[in-house]
CSV table of C-alpha atoms in Angstrom, one decimal:
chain,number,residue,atom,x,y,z
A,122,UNK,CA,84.0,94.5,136.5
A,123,UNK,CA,83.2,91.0,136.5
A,124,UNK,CA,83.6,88.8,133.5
A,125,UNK,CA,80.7,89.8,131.3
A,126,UNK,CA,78.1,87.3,130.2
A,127,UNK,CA,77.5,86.0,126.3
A,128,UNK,CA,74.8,88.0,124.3
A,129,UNK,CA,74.9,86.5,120.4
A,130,UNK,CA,72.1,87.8,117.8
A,131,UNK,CA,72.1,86.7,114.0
A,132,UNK,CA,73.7,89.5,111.9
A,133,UNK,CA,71.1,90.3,109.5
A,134,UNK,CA,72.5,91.4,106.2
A,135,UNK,CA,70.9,93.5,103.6
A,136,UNK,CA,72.7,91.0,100.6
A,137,UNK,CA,72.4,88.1,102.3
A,138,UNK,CA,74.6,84.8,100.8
A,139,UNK,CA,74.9,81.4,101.4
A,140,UNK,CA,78.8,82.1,101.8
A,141,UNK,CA,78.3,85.1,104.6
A,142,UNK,CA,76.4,84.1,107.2
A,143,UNK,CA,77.5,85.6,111.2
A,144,UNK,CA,76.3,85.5,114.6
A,145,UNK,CA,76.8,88.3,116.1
A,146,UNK,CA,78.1,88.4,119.7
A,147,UNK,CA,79.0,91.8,121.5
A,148,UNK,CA,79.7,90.5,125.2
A,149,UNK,CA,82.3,87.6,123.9
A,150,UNK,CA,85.5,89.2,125.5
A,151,UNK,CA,85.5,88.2,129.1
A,152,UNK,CA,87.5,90.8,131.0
A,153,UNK,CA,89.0,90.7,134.5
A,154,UNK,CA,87.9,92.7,137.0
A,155,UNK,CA,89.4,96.0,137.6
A,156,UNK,CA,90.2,96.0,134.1
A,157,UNK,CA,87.9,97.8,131.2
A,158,UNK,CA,88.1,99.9,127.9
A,159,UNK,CA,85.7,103.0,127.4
A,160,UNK,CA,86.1,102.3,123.8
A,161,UNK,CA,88.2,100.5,121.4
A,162,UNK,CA,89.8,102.3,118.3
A,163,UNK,CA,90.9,98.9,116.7
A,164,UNK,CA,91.4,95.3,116.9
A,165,UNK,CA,93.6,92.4,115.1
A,166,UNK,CA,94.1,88.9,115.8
A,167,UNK,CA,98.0,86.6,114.6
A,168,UNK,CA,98.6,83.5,113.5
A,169,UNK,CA,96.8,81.5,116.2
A,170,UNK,CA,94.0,83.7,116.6
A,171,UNK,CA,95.1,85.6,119.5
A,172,UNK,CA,92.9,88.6,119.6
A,173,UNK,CA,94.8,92.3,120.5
A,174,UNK,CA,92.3,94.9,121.5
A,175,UNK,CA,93.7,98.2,120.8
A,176,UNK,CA,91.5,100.7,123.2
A,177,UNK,CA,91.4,103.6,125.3
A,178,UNK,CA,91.1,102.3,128.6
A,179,UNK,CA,93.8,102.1,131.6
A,180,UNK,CA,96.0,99.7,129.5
A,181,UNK,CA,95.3,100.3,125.7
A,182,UNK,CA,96.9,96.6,124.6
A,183,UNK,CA,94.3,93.8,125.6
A,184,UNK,CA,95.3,90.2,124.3
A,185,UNK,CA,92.6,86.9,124.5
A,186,UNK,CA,92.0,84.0,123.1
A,187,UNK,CA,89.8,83.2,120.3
A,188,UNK,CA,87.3,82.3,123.1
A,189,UNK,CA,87.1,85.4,124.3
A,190,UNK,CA,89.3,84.2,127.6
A,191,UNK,CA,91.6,86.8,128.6
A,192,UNK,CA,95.5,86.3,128.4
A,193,UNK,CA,96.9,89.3,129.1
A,194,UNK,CA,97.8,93.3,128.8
A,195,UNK,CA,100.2,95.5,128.2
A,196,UNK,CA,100.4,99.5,127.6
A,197,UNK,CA,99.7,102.6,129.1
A,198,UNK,CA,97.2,105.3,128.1
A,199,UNK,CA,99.0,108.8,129.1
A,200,UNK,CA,95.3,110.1,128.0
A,201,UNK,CA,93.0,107.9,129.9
A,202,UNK,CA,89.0,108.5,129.3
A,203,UNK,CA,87.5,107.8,132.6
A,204,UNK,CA,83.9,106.4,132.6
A,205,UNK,CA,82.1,108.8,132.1
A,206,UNK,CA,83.8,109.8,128.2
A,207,UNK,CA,85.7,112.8,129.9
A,208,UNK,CA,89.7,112.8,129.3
A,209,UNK,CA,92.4,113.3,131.4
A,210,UNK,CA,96.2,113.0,130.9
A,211,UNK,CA,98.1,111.3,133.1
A,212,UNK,CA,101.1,113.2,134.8
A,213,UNK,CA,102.9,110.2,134.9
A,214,UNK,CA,102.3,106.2,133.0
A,215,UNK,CA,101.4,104.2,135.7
A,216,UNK,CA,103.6,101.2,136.6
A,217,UNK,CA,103.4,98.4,134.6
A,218,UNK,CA,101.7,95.7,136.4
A,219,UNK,CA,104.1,92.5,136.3
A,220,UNK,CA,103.0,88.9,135.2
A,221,UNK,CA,99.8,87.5,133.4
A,222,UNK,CA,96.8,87.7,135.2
A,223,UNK,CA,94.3,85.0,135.9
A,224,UNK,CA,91.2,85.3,134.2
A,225,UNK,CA,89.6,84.7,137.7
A,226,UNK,CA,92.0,87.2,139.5
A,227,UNK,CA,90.6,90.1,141.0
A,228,UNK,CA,93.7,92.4,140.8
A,229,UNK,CA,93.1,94.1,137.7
A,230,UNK,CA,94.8,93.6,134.5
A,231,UNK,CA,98.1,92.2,134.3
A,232,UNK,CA,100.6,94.1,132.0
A,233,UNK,CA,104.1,93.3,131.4
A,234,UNK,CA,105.7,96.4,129.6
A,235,UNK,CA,104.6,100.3,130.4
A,236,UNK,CA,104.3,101.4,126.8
A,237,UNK,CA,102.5,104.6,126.7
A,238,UNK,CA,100.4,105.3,124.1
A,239,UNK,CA,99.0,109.1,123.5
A,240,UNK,CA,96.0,107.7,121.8
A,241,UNK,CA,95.5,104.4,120.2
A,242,UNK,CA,94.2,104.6,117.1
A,243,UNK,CA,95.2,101.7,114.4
A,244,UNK,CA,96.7,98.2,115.3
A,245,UNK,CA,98.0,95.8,112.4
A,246,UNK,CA,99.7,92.2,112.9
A,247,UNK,CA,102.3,91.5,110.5
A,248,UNK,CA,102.6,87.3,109.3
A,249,UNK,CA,105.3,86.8,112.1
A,250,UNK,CA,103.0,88.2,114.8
A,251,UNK,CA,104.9,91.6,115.0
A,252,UNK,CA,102.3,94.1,116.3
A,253,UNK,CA,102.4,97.5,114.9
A,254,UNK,CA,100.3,100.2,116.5
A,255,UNK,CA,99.4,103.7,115.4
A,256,UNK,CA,99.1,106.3,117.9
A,257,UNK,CA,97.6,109.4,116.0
A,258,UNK,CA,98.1,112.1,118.9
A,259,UNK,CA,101.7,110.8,118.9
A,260,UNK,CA,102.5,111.1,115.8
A,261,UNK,CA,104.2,107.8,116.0
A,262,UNK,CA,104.0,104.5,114.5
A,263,UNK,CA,105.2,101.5,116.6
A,264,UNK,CA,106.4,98.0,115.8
A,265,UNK,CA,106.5,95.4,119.0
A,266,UNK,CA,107.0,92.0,120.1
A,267,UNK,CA,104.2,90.3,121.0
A,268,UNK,CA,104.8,90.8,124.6
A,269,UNK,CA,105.1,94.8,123.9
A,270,UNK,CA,108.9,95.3,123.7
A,271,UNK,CA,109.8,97.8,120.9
A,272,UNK,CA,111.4,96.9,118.0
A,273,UNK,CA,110.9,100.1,116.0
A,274,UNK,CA,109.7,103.1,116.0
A,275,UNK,CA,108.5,106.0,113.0
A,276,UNK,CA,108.2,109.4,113.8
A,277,UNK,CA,108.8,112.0,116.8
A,278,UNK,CA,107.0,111.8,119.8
A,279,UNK,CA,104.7,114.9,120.5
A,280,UNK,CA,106.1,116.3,117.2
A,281,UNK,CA,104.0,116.9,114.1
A,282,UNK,CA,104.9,117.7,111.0
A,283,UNK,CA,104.5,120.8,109.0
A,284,UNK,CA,101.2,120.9,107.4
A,285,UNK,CA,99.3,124.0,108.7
A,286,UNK,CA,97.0,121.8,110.5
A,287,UNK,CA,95.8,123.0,114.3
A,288,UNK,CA,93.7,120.2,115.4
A,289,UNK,CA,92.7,116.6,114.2
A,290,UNK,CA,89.9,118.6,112.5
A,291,UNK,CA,91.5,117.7,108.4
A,292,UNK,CA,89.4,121.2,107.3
A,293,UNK,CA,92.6,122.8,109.0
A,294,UNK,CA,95.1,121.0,106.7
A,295,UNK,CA,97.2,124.2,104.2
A,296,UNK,CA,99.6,121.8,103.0
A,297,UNK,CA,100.8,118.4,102.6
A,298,UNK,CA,104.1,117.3,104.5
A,299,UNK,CA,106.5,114.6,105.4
A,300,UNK,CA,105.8,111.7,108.1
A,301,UNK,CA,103.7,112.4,110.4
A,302,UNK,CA,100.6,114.5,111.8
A,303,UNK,CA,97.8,112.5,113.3
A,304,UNK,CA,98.5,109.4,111.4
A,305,UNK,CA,96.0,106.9,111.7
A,306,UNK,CA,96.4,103.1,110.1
A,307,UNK,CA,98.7,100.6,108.7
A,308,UNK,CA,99.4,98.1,106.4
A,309,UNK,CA,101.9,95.8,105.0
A,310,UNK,CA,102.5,94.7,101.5
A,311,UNK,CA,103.4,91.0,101.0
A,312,UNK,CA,107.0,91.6,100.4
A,313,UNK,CA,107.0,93.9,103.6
A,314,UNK,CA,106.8,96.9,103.3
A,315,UNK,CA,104.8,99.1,105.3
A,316,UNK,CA,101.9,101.5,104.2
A,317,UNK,CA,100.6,104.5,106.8
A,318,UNK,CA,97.5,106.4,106.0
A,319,UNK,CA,98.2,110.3,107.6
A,320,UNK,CA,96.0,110.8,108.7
A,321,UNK,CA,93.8,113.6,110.2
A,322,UNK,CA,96.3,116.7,110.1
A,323,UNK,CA,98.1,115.2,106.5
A,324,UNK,CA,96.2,114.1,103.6
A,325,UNK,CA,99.3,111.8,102.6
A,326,UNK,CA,99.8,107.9,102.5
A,327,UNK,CA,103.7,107.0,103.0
A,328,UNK,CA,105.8,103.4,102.2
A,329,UNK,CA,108.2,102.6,104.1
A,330,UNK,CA,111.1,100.0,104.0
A,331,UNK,CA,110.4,97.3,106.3
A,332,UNK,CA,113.4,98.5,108.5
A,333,UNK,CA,111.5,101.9,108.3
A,334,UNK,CA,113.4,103.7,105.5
A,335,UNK,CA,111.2,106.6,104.0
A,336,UNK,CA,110.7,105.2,100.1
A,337,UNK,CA,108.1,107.8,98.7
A,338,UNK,CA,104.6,109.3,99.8
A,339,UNK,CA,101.6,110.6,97.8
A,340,UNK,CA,98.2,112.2,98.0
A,341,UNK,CA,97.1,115.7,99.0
A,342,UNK,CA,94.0,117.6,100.1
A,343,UNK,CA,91.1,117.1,97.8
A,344,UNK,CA,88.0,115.1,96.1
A,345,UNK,CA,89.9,114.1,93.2
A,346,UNK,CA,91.9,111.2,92.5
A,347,UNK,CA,94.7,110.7,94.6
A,348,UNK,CA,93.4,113.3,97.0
A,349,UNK,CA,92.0,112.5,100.1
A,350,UNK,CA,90.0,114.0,103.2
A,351,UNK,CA,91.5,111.8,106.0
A,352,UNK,CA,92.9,109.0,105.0
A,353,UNK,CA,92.1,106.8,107.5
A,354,UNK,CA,92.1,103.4,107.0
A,355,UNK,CA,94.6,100.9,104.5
A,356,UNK,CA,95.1,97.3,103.6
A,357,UNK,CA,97.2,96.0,100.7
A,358,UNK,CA,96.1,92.7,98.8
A,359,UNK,CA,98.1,90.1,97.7
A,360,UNK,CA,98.8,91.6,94.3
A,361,UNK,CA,100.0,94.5,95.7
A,362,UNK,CA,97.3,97.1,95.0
A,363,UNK,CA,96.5,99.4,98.2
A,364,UNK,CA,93.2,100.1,99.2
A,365,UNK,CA,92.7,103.5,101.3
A,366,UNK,CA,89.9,104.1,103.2
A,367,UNK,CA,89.3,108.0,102.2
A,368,UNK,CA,86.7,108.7,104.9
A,369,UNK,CA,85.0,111.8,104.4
A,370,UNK,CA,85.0,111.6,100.7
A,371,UNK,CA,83.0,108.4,101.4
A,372,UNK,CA,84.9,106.1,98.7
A,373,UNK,CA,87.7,103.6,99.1
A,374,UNK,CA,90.6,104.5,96.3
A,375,UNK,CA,92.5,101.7,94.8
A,376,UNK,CA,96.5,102.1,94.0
A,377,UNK,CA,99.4,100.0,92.8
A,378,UNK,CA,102.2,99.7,95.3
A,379,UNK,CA,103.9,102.6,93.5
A,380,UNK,CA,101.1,105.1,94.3
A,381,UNK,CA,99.4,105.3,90.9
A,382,UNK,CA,95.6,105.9,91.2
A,383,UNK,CA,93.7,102.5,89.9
A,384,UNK,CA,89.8,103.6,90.7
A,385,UNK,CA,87.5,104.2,93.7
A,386,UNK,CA,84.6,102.7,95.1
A,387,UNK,CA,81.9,104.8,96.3
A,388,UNK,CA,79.1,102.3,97.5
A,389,UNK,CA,80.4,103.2,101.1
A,390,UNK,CA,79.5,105.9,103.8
A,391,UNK,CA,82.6,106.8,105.2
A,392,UNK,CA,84.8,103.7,105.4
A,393,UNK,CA,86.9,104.0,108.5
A,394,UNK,CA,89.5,100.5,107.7
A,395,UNK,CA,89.7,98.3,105.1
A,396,UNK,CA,90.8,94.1,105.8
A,397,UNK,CA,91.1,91.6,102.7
A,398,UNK,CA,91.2,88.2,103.5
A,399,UNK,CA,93.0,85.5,101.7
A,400,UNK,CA,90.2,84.8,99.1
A,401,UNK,CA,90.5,88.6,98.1
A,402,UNK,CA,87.1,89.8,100.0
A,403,UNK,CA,87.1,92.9,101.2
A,404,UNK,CA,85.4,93.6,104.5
A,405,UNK,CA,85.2,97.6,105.3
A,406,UNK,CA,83.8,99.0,108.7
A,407,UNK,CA,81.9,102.5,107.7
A,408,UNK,CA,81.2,105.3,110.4
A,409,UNK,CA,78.1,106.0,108.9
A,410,UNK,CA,76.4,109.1,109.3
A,411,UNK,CA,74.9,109.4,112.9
A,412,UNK,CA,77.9,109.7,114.9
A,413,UNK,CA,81.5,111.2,114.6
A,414,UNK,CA,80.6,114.0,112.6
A,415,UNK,CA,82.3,117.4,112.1
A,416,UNK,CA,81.2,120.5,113.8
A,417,UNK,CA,78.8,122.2,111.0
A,418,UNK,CA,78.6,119.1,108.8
A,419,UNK,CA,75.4,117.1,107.9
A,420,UNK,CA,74.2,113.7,106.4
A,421,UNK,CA,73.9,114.1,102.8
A,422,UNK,CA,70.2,112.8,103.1
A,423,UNK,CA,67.9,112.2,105.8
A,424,UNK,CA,67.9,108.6,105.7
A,425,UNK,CA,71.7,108.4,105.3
A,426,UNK,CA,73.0,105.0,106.8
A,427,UNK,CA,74.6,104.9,110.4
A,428,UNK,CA,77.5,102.4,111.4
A,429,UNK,CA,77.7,99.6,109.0
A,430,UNK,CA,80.0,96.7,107.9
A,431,UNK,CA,80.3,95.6,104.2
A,432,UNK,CA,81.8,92.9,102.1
A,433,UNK,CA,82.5,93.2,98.5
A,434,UNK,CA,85.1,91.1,96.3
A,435,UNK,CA,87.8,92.1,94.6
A,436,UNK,CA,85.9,93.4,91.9
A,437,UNK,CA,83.9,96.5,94.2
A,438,UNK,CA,80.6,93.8,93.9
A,439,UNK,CA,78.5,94.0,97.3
A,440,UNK,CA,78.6,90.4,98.8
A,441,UNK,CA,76.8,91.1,101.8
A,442,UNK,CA,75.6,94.4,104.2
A,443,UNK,CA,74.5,94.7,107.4
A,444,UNK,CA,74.2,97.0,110.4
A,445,UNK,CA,73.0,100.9,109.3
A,446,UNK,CA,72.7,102.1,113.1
A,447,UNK,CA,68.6,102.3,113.4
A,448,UNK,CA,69.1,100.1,116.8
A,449,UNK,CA,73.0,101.1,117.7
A,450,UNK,CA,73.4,99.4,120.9
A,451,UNK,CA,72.1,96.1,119.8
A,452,UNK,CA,73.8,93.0,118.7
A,453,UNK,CA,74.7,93.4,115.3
A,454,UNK,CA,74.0,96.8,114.5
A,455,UNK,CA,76.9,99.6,115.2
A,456,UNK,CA,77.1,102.8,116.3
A,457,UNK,CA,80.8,104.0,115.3
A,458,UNK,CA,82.3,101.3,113.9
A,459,UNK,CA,86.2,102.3,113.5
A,460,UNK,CA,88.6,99.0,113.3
A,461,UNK,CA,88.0,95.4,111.5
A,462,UNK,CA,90.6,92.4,111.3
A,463,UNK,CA,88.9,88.7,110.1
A,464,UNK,CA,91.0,85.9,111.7
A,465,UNK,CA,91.7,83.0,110.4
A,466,UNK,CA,88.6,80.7,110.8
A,467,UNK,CA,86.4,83.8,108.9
A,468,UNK,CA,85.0,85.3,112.1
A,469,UNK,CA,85.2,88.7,112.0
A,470,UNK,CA,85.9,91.1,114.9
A,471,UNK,CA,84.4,94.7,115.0
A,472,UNK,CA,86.2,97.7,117.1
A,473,UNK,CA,83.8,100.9,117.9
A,474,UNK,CA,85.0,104.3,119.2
A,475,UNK,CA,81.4,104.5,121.0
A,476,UNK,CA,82.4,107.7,123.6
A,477,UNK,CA,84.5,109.5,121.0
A,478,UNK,CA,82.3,109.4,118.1
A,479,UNK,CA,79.0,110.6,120.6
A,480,UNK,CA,78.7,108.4,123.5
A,481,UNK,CA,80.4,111.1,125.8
A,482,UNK,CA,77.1,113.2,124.4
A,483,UNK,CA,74.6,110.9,125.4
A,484,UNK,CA,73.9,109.9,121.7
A,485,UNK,CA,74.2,106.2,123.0
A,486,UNK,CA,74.5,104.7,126.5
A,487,UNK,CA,77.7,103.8,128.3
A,488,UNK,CA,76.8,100.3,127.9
A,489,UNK,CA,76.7,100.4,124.4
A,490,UNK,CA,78.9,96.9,122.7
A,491,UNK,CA,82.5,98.7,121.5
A,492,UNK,CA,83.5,95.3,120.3
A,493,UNK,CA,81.9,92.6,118.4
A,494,UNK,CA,82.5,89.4,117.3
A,495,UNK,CA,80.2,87.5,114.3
A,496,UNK,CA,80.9,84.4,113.7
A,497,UNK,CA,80.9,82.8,110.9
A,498,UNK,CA,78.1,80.2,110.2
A,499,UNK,CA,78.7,77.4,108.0
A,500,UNK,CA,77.0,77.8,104.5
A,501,UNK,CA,73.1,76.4,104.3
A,502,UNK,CA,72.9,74.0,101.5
């Protein structure tokens, strides 16, 4: 695949503000050829706004510049979606592909450590550029160098825990249980410690040491508070209070760092991750209600939203809305939107699991954008 060509289209927002203002650009990473993602399950960028593209193509780690210029790659997907959105597991990683590719090379992407990955799922870069990645069909949470050498590693390969739960379908869940069965996100608290929302086959959130020492866990199956229905996405402010994206309860619960239930926010339609910048915004990417749902499960009304991104502040107020899915494939809109990481400059980047969520059943085409990047435009005075 050659490098692909900029498209950028203003973001329109349903709250629009002087202070949130984005141009919206869905063909801004510029990939080598022979290398591509079917779709990307999350996305994160470190201190000098490197951006790691978590995805579910050949080799699931994906690292470029802020420019969209590509650096390099590393990982391999054991359960590689070909083109068409079917899967297939690999027999055996493929070798890992030595050195850092050109961006004009033609040889495919350049990896430098075979790191398999079941399925990627959640990515999070610590403040000393530490990547941690969550691989849900694993059951494993990962903590690398930036070149992809392991430093740590939670859970057991390939071995849930107890929970009753046959399939990433949370319906199946009988009871709550220790580290980890389909977990799904991470987060780290200021002082370090980490967060992990589990997931799909445990409603549970767990903290961890930051040398990986179980501390406590909380949460169980349910509507109420403190319950969930897949947690599937987490961020911890400054302060300390977590923020857990409780997906198909369609509401965002708010703890301390103990696990004591603060409040919810429920202006959301099923919140997929959660990022809070510096300032204390709070910018959520939301599945919506056109794609990704459960076998026998409906939109709660006929005009129900699609893929959308929100910001609100610290307080739960809406600062600024847009997307909603009527046009999924076009700059700006979404169609599942599933990661979100703002990098240091304010521009925001988008990760969409396109094939996954009902690309692979013709509900969008295979061209449709699974990353975005919007820009951030500089206040109108």
């Amino acid at each position: 695949m050659p490098p692909q060509t900029q498209s950028s289209h203003a973001a329109t927002t349903t709250k629009p503000g002087p202070a949130f203002r984005y141009e919206a650009d869905d063909h801004w990473a510029k990939l080598p050829g022979g290398c591509e993602w079917t779709e990307v399950a999350a996305v994160a960028t470190d201190s000098q706004d490197r951006v790691y593209v978590f995805n579910r193509g050949e080799h699931p780690v994906v690292i470029f510049d802020r420019d969209g210029t590509f650096l390099r790659a590393w990982g391999v997907d054991m359960q590689f979606h070909s083109s068409n959105g079917t899967i297939n597991r690999r027999a055996t990683p493929s070798p890992a592909l030595t050195g850092t590719l050109s961006p004009t090379g033609g040889e495919g992407c350049g990896s430098l450590e075979a790191v398999s990955f079941a399925r990627p799922h959640g990515i999070f870069i610590g403040p000393d550029d530490m990547v941690y990645c969550t691989d849900d069909l694993d059951h494993t949470v990962r903590k690398f160098t930036p070149d992809g050498r392991l430093l740590l590693k939670l859970g057991t390969s390939g071995q849930p825990s107890d929970t009753g739960a046959t399939s990433v379908d949370y319906r199946t869940i009988l009871r709550v249980g220790p580290p980890f069965h389909f977990p799904t996100n991470l987060a780290l608290s200021p002082e370090g410690d980490i967060y992990v929302s589990d997931g799909y086959g445990n409603a549970r959130v767990h903290k961890f040491s930051s040398d990986g020492r179980l501390l406590f866990s909380w949460g169980e199956p349910g509507s109420g508070p403190g319950q969930f229905h897949v947690p599937h996405g987490i961020a911890v402010d400054q302060p300390g209070t977590v923020y857990v994206a409780d997906r198909e309860n369609s509401r965002i619960q708010l703890f301390t760092p103990d696990g004591a239930f603060l409040s919810e926010w429920t202006d959301v339609a099923r919140p997929c991750q959660v990022f809070i910048d510096g300032a204390g915004n709070v910018f959520v990417a939301e599945l919506g209600y056109r794609a990704g749902m459960w076998p026998g499960t409906t939109a709660p009304t006929a005009d129900a939203p699609g893929g959308r991104v929100s910001i609100f502040n610290r307080h739960g107020g809406l600062q600024a809305r847009w997307g909603g899915g009527q046009n999924p494939s076009a700059p700006g809109d979404f169609f599942a939107p599933h990661g979100i990481w703002v990098d240091s400059r304010g521009d925001i980047y988008v990760a969409e699991v396109t094939m996954s969520a009902g690309g692979n059943r013709g509900l969008v085409p295979r061209t449709c954008h699974a990353l975005q990047k919007f820009v951030r435009q500089k206040a109108e005075r």
